CSV table of C-alpha atoms in Angstrom, one decimal:
chain,number,residue,atom,x,y,z
T,1,MET,CA,13.9,15.8,15.0
T,2,SER,CA,13.2,12.1,14.5
T,3,THR,CA,14.6,10.1,11.6
T,4,SER,CA,11.1,9.8,10.0
T,5,GLU,CA,10.6,13.6,10.2
T,6,MET,CA,14.0,14.1,8.5
T,7,GLN,CA,13.0,11.6,5.8
T,8,MET,CA,9.7,13.4,5.2
T,9,MET,CA,11.6,16.7,4.8
T,10,GLN,CA,14.0,15.2,2.4
T,11,GLN,CA,11.1,13.8,0.3
T,12,LYS,CA,9.4,17.2,0.3
T,13,SER,CA,12.6,19.0,-0.9
T,14,GLU,CA,12.9,16.7,-3.9
T,15,PRO,CA,11.3,18.4,-6.9
T,16,ALA,CA,8.6,16.1,-8.3
T,17,SER,CA,8.1,18.1,-11.5
T,18,SER,CA,8.6,21.5,-13.0
T,19,GLU,CA,5.9,22.9,-10.8
T,20,ASP,CA,7.4,26.4,-10.7
T,21,ASP,CA,7.0,26.7,-14.4
T,22,ASP,CA,3.4,25.4,-14.5
T,23,PRO,CA,0.9,28.3,-14.5
T,24,LEU,CA,-2.0,26.0,-13.5
T,25,PHE,CA,-0.2,24.6,-10.5
T,26,ILE,CA,-1.4,26.0,-7.1
T,27,GLN,CA,1.5,26.1,-4.7
T,28,SER,CA,-0.7,27.0,-1.7
T,29,LEU,CA,-2.9,24.0,-2.3
T,30,ALA,CA,0.2,21.8,-2.6
T,31,ARG,CA,1.5,23.1,0.7
T,32,GLY,CA,-1.8,22.3,2.3
T,33,MET,CA,-1.7,18.7,1.1
T,34,THR,CA,1.7,18.3,2.7
T,35,VAL,CA,-0.1,18.8,6.1
T,36,LEU,CA,-2.4,15.9,5.5
T,37,GLU,CA,0.5,13.8,4.1
T,38,ALA,CA,2.4,14.5,7.3
T,39,PHE,CA,0.3,11.9,9.1
T,40,ARG,CA,1.6,9.0,7.0
T,41,GLN,CA,3.2,6.5,9.3
T,42,ALA,CA,2.6,8.8,12.3
T,43,GLU,CA,2.4,6.8,15.5
T,44,GLY,CA,-0.1,9.1,17.1
T,45,PRO,CA,-1.4,12.7,17.0
T,46,LEU,CA,1.1,15.3,15.8
T,47,SER,CA,1.9,18.6,17.4
T,48,LEU,CA,2.1,21.8,15.4
T,49,ALA,CA,5.9,21.6,15.7
T,50,GLN,CA,5.9,18.0,14.4
T,51,ILE,CA,3.7,19.0,11.5
T,52,ALA,CA,6.0,21.9,10.6
T,53,ALA,CA,9.0,19.6,10.8
T,54,ARG,CA,7.5,16.8,8.7
T,55,THR,CA,6.3,19.2,6.0
T,56,GLY,CA,9.2,21.7,6.0
T,57,LEU,CA,6.8,24.5,6.5
T,58,THR,CA,7.3,27.4,8.9
T,59,ARG,CA,5.4,27.1,12.2
T,60,SER,CA,3.2,30.0,11.3
T,61,ALA,CA,2.3,28.5,7.8
T,62,ALA,CA,1.6,25.1,9.4
T,63,GLN,CA,-0.6,26.8,12.0
T,64,ARG,CA,-2.7,28.5,9.3
T,65,LEU,CA,-3.1,25.4,7.3
T,66,VAL,CA,-3.9,23.3,10.4
T,67,HIS,CA,-6.5,25.8,11.4
T,68,THR,CA,-8.0,25.7,7.9
T,69,PHE,CA,-8.3,21.9,7.9
T,70,ARG,CA,-9.8,22.0,11.3
T,71,LYS,CA,-12.5,24.4,10.0
T,72,LEU,CA,-13.1,22.1,7.1
T,73,GLY,CA,-13.4,19.1,9.4
T,74,TYR,CA,-10.3,17.1,8.1
T,75,LEU,CA,-8.3,17.6,11.3
T,76,THR,CA,-9.3,17.6,14.9
T,77,LEU,CA,-7.6,18.2,18.2
T,78,SER,CA,-6.5,15.0,20.0
T,79,GLU,CA,-8.3,14.0,23.2
T,80,ASP,CA,-5.4,15.2,25.4
T,81,GLY,CA,-5.3,18.6,23.5
T,82,ARG,CA,-1.6,18.2,22.7
T,83,GLY,CA,-1.8,17.4,19.0
T,84,PHE,CA,-3.9,16.9,16.0
T,85,ARG,CA,-5.2,13.9,14.1
T,86,LEU,CA,-7.1,13.2,10.9
T,87,ASP,CA,-10.9,13.3,11.3
T,88,LEU,CA,-13.9,11.5,9.7
T,89,PRO,CA,-14.2,13.4,6.4
T,90,ILE,CA,-10.9,11.8,5.3
T,91,LEU,CA,-12.7,8.4,5.4
T,92,ASP,CA,-15.5,9.9,3.3
T,93,LEU,CA,-12.9,10.6,0.6
T,94,THR,CA,-11.4,7.1,1.0
T,95,HIS,CA,-14.9,5.5,0.6
T,96,ASP,CA,-15.6,7.6,-2.5
T,97,TYR,CA,-12.2,6.5,-4.0
T,98,LEU,CA,-13.0,2.9,-3.5
T,99,ARG,CA,-16.6,3.2,-4.6
T,100,LEU,CA,-15.7,5.0,-7.8
T,101,ASN,CA,-12.6,2.9,-8.7
T,102,PRO,CA,-13.6,0.6,-11.5
T,103,LEU,CA,-11.1,-2.1,-10.7
T,104,VAL,CA,-12.2,-2.3,-7.1
T,105,ARG,CA,-15.9,-2.4,-8.2
T,106,ARG,CA,-15.2,-5.3,-10.6
T,107,ALA,CA,-13.0,-7.2,-8.2
T,108,SER,CA,-15.2,-7.1,-5.1
T,109,PRO,CA,-17.7,-9.8,-5.9
T,110,VAL,CA,-14.9,-12.0,-7.4
T,111,LEU,CA,-12.8,-11.6,-4.2
T,112,LEU,CA,-15.8,-12.5,-2.1
T,113,GLU,CA,-16.3,-15.7,-4.0
T,114,LEU,CA,-12.6,-16.5,-3.9
T,115,ARG,CA,-12.6,-16.0,-0.1
T,116,ARG,CA,-15.5,-18.5,0.2
T,117,ASN,CA,-13.6,-21.0,-1.9
T,118,VAL,CA,-10.2,-20.8,-0.3
T,119,ARG,CA,-11.3,-20.0,3.3
T,120,GLU,CA,-8.1,-18.0,3.8
T,121,ARG,CA,-7.2,-14.3,3.7
T,122,VAL,CA,-7.8,-12.7,0.3
T,123,ASP,CA,-6.4,-9.2,-0.5
T,124,LEU,CA,-6.5,-6.8,-3.4
T,125,SER,CA,-3.5,-4.5,-3.5
T,126,LEU,CA,-2.9,-1.6,-5.9
T,127,PHE,CA,0.5,-1.0,-7.5
T,128,ASP,CA,2.0,2.3,-6.5
T,129,GLY,CA,5.6,2.2,-7.5
T,130,ARG,CA,7.7,1.0,-4.6
T,131,ARG,CA,4.6,0.0,-2.6
T,132,MET,CA,1.5,-2.1,-2.8
T,133,VAL,CA,-1.5,-0.4,-1.2
T,134,TYR,CA,-4.3,-2.6,0.1
T,135,ALA,CA,-7.7,-1.7,-1.3
T,136,ALA,CA,-9.7,-4.7,-0.1
T,137,ARG,CA,-8.9,-7.1,2.8
T,138,MET,CA,-11.0,-10.2,3.5
T,139,GLN,CA,-9.5,-11.5,6.7
T,140,SER,CA,-8.8,-14.8,8.3
T,141,LYS,CA,-8.7,-15.3,12.1
T,142,ARG,CA,-4.9,-14.6,12.4
T,143,GLU,CA,-4.6,-10.9,11.6
T,144,THR,CA,-3.4,-8.1,13.7
T,145,PHE,CA,-5.5,-4.9,13.9
T,146,PHE,CA,-3.3,-2.7,11.7
T,147,ALA,CA,-2.8,-5.4,9.1
T,148,THR,CA,-6.5,-5.5,8.5
T,149,LEU,CA,-6.9,-1.9,7.5
T,150,VAL,CA,-7.6,-0.8,4.0
T,151,GLY,CA,-4.9,1.7,3.0
T,152,ASN,CA,-2.1,-0.2,4.7
T,153,SER,CA,0.8,-0.6,2.4
T,154,VAL,CA,3.8,-2.9,2.1
T,155,PRO,CA,7.0,-2.7,-0.1
T,156,THR,CA,6.5,-4.0,-3.6
T,157,ALA,CA,9.8,-5.9,-3.4
T,158,CYS,CA,8.7,-7.9,-0.3
T,159,THR,CA,5.3,-9.4,-1.2
T,160,SER,CA,3.9,-12.1,-3.4
T,161,GLY,CA,1.7,-9.6,-5.2
T,162,GLY,CA,4.6,-7.2,-5.6
T,163,TRP,CA,6.7,-9.9,-7.2
T,164,ALA,CA,3.9,-10.8,-9.5
T,165,VAL,CA,3.6,-7.1,-10.5
T,166,LEU,CA,7.4,-6.8,-11.0
T,167,ALA,CA,7.3,-9.9,-13.2
T,168,MET,CA,5.1,-8.0,-15.7
T,169,LEU,CA,7.2,-4.8,-15.8
T,170,PRO,CA,10.1,-3.9,-18.1
T,171,GLU,CA,13.5,-4.6,-16.6
T,172,ALA,CA,14.3,-0.9,-16.4
T,173,GLU,CA,11.4,-0.3,-14.1
T,174,VAL,CA,12.3,-3.4,-12.0
T,175,ASP,CA,15.8,-2.0,-11.6
T,176,ALA,CA,14.4,1.4,-10.5
T,177,ILE,CA,12.3,-0.2,-7.8
T,178,LEU,CA,14.9,-2.6,-6.5
T,179,ASP,CA,18.1,-0.5,-6.8
T,180,ASP,CA,17.2,3.1,-5.8
T,181,HIS,CA,16.3,2.5,-2.2
T,182,PRO,CA,17.2,0.0,0.5
T,183,ILE,CA,14.7,-2.9,0.9
T,184,PRO,CA,13.5,-3.1,4.4
T,185,GLN,CA,14.0,-6.2,6.6
T,186,ILE,CA,10.5,-6.8,7.7
T,187,THR,CA,11.0,-10.4,9.0
T,188,PRO,CA,14.1,-12.4,9.5
T,189,ARG,CA,13.3,-14.1,6.1
T,190,THR,CA,12.5,-11.0,4.1
T,191,LEU,CA,14.6,-11.0,1.0
T,192,THR,CA,16.6,-7.7,0.8
T,193,ASP,CA,19.2,-8.7,-1.8
T,194,PRO,CA,18.0,-7.4,-5.2
T,195,ALA,CA,19.6,-10.4,-6.9
T,196,ALA,CA,17.6,-12.8,-4.8
T,197,ILE,CA,14.4,-10.9,-5.5
T,198,ARG,CA,15.1,-11.0,-9.2
T,199,GLY,CA,15.4,-14.7,-8.8
T,200,GLN,CA,11.8,-14.8,-7.4
T,201,ILE,CA,10.6,-12.5,-10.2
T,202,ALA,CA,12.1,-14.9,-12.8
T,203,LEU,CA,10.2,-17.8,-11.1
T,204,THR,CA,7.1,-15.8,-11.1
T,205,ARG,CA,7.3,-15.3,-14.9
T,206,GLU,CA,7.7,-19.0,-15.3
T,207,ASN,CA,4.9,-20.0,-13.0
T,208,GLY,CA,2.4,-17.2,-13.7
T,209,HIS,CA,2.2,-16.5,-9.9
T,210,ALA,CA,4.5,-15.7,-7.0
T,211,LEU,CA,4.9,-17.7,-3.8
T,212,ALA,CA,6.3,-15.8,-0.8
T,213,ILE,CA,7.2,-17.5,2.5
T,214,GLU,CA,7.4,-15.4,5.7
T,215,GLN,CA,8.3,-12.2,3.8
T,216,ILE,CA,5.9,-9.9,5.6
T,217,LEU,CA,4.7,-12.1,8.5
T,218,MET,CA,6.4,-15.0,10.2
T,219,GLY,CA,4.5,-18.2,9.8
T,220,GLU,CA,2.7,-17.0,6.7
T,221,VAL,CA,2.7,-18.3,3.1
T,222,ALA,CA,1.2,-16.1,0.4
T,223,LEU,CA,0.5,-16.5,-3.3
T,224,GLY,CA,0.2,-13.5,-5.6
T,225,VAL,CA,-1.1,-13.0,-9.1
T,226,ALA,CA,-0.9,-9.6,-10.9
T,227,ILE,CA,-3.9,-7.9,-12.6
T,228,PRO,CA,-3.0,-6.1,-15.8
T,229,ASP,CA,-4.8,-3.2,-17.4
T,230,ALA,CA,-6.1,-3.2,-21.0
T,231,ASP,CA,-2.5,-2.5,-22.3
T,232,GLY,CA,-1.0,-5.4,-20.3
T,233,ARG,CA,0.6,-3.2,-17.7
T,234,PRO,CA,0.2,-4.5,-14.1
T,235,ILE,CA,-1.9,-2.2,-11.9
T,236,ALA,CA,-2.9,-4.5,-9.0
T,237,ALA,CA,-2.5,-7.9,-7.5
T,238,ILE,CA,-4.5,-10.5,-5.7
T,239,HIS,CA,-2.9,-12.1,-2.6
T,240,ILE,CA,-4.0,-15.2,-0.9
T,241,ALA,CA,-2.3,-15.9,2.5
T,242,ALA,CA,-2.4,-18.7,4.9
T,243,SER,CA,-0.6,-20.2,7.9
T,244,LEU,CA,2.4,-22.5,7.5
T,245,SER,CA,1.1,-24.4,10.4
T,246,GLU,CA,-1.8,-25.5,8.3
T,247,TRP,CA,-0.3,-25.6,4.8
T,248,ALA,CA,2.8,-26.9,3.2
T,249,PRO,CA,3.9,-24.3,0.6
T,250,GLU,CA,3.6,-26.6,-2.5
T,251,ASP,CA,0.2,-27.9,-1.3
T,252,PHE,CA,-1.0,-24.3,-0.9
T,253,ARG,CA,0.3,-23.4,-4.4
T,254,ARG,CA,-1.5,-26.4,-6.0
T,255,ARG,CA,-4.7,-25.5,-4.2
T,256,VAL,CA,-5.0,-21.8,-4.7
T,257,ALA,CA,-3.0,-20.9,-7.8
T,258,PRO,CA,-5.7,-22.0,-10.3
T,259,LEU,CA,-8.3,-20.2,-8.3
T,260,ALA,CA,-6.3,-17.0,-8.1
T,261,ALA,CA,-5.7,-17.1,-11.9
T,262,GLU,CA,-9.4,-17.7,-12.6
T,263,ALA,CA,-10.2,-14.7,-10.3
T,264,VAL,CA,-7.9,-12.5,-12.3
T,265,ARG,CA,-9.5,-13.6,-15.6
T,266,SER,CA,-12.9,-12.8,-14.1
T,267,ILE,CA,-11.8,-9.3,-13.1
T,268,LEU,CA,-10.3,-8.3,-16.4
T,269,PRO,CA,-12.7,-6.2,-18.5
T,270,GLY,CA,-14.4,-8.2,-21.2
């Protein structure tokens, strides 16, 4: 069993809530969802044995659930017939999520205008605890394929938008995000020391935005500004990213920070 499969099983074994005591909670549906969740971070189609290992289900239970999802159209057999992969109806649900999300709807025209003004990559990411999930990506010419995909996620602790979100959270929540799990070393310059990241969070509180250099991608500078909800809690962030071969970090900050702040003001509900 691979390390990722062991981690998936550990995650599944951790009780998320008092589900056994909840009369409305449908255990069979929850088990079914673990089959779809098994494809997170998968590097290709998954065999039945791999799905069972990643979910902690028995092989027979995994087989029944995979068969059901194939009948419903959410899974399909891979081209070589050796495994399964997600199928198009999953994208229908993703589209409906984005279409119905009020923040994404408000932000879309603002992000388009921001992209026209800065002529660099502009992203909208949604805050989900230890990760930021990209809901909109308006690309520049430098991106790799997987980096362009909506739904791609990065650790909150490693990004400009994540630092901006952390700067708006209570210290106890910041501690939970930084201290509970190791911070991945994505590039040679990624900050993994919680104390160093807290230093960046403090700077972000002072400046109203975060500036990250080569944290996710070598040769990249990124500026992030958090988007709060009506109660002042951060729920998302705008990132603007550019190449260090074309921008000095402080020049980039002076150019895009006011535009990013204005974009956030335009997105906030009136």
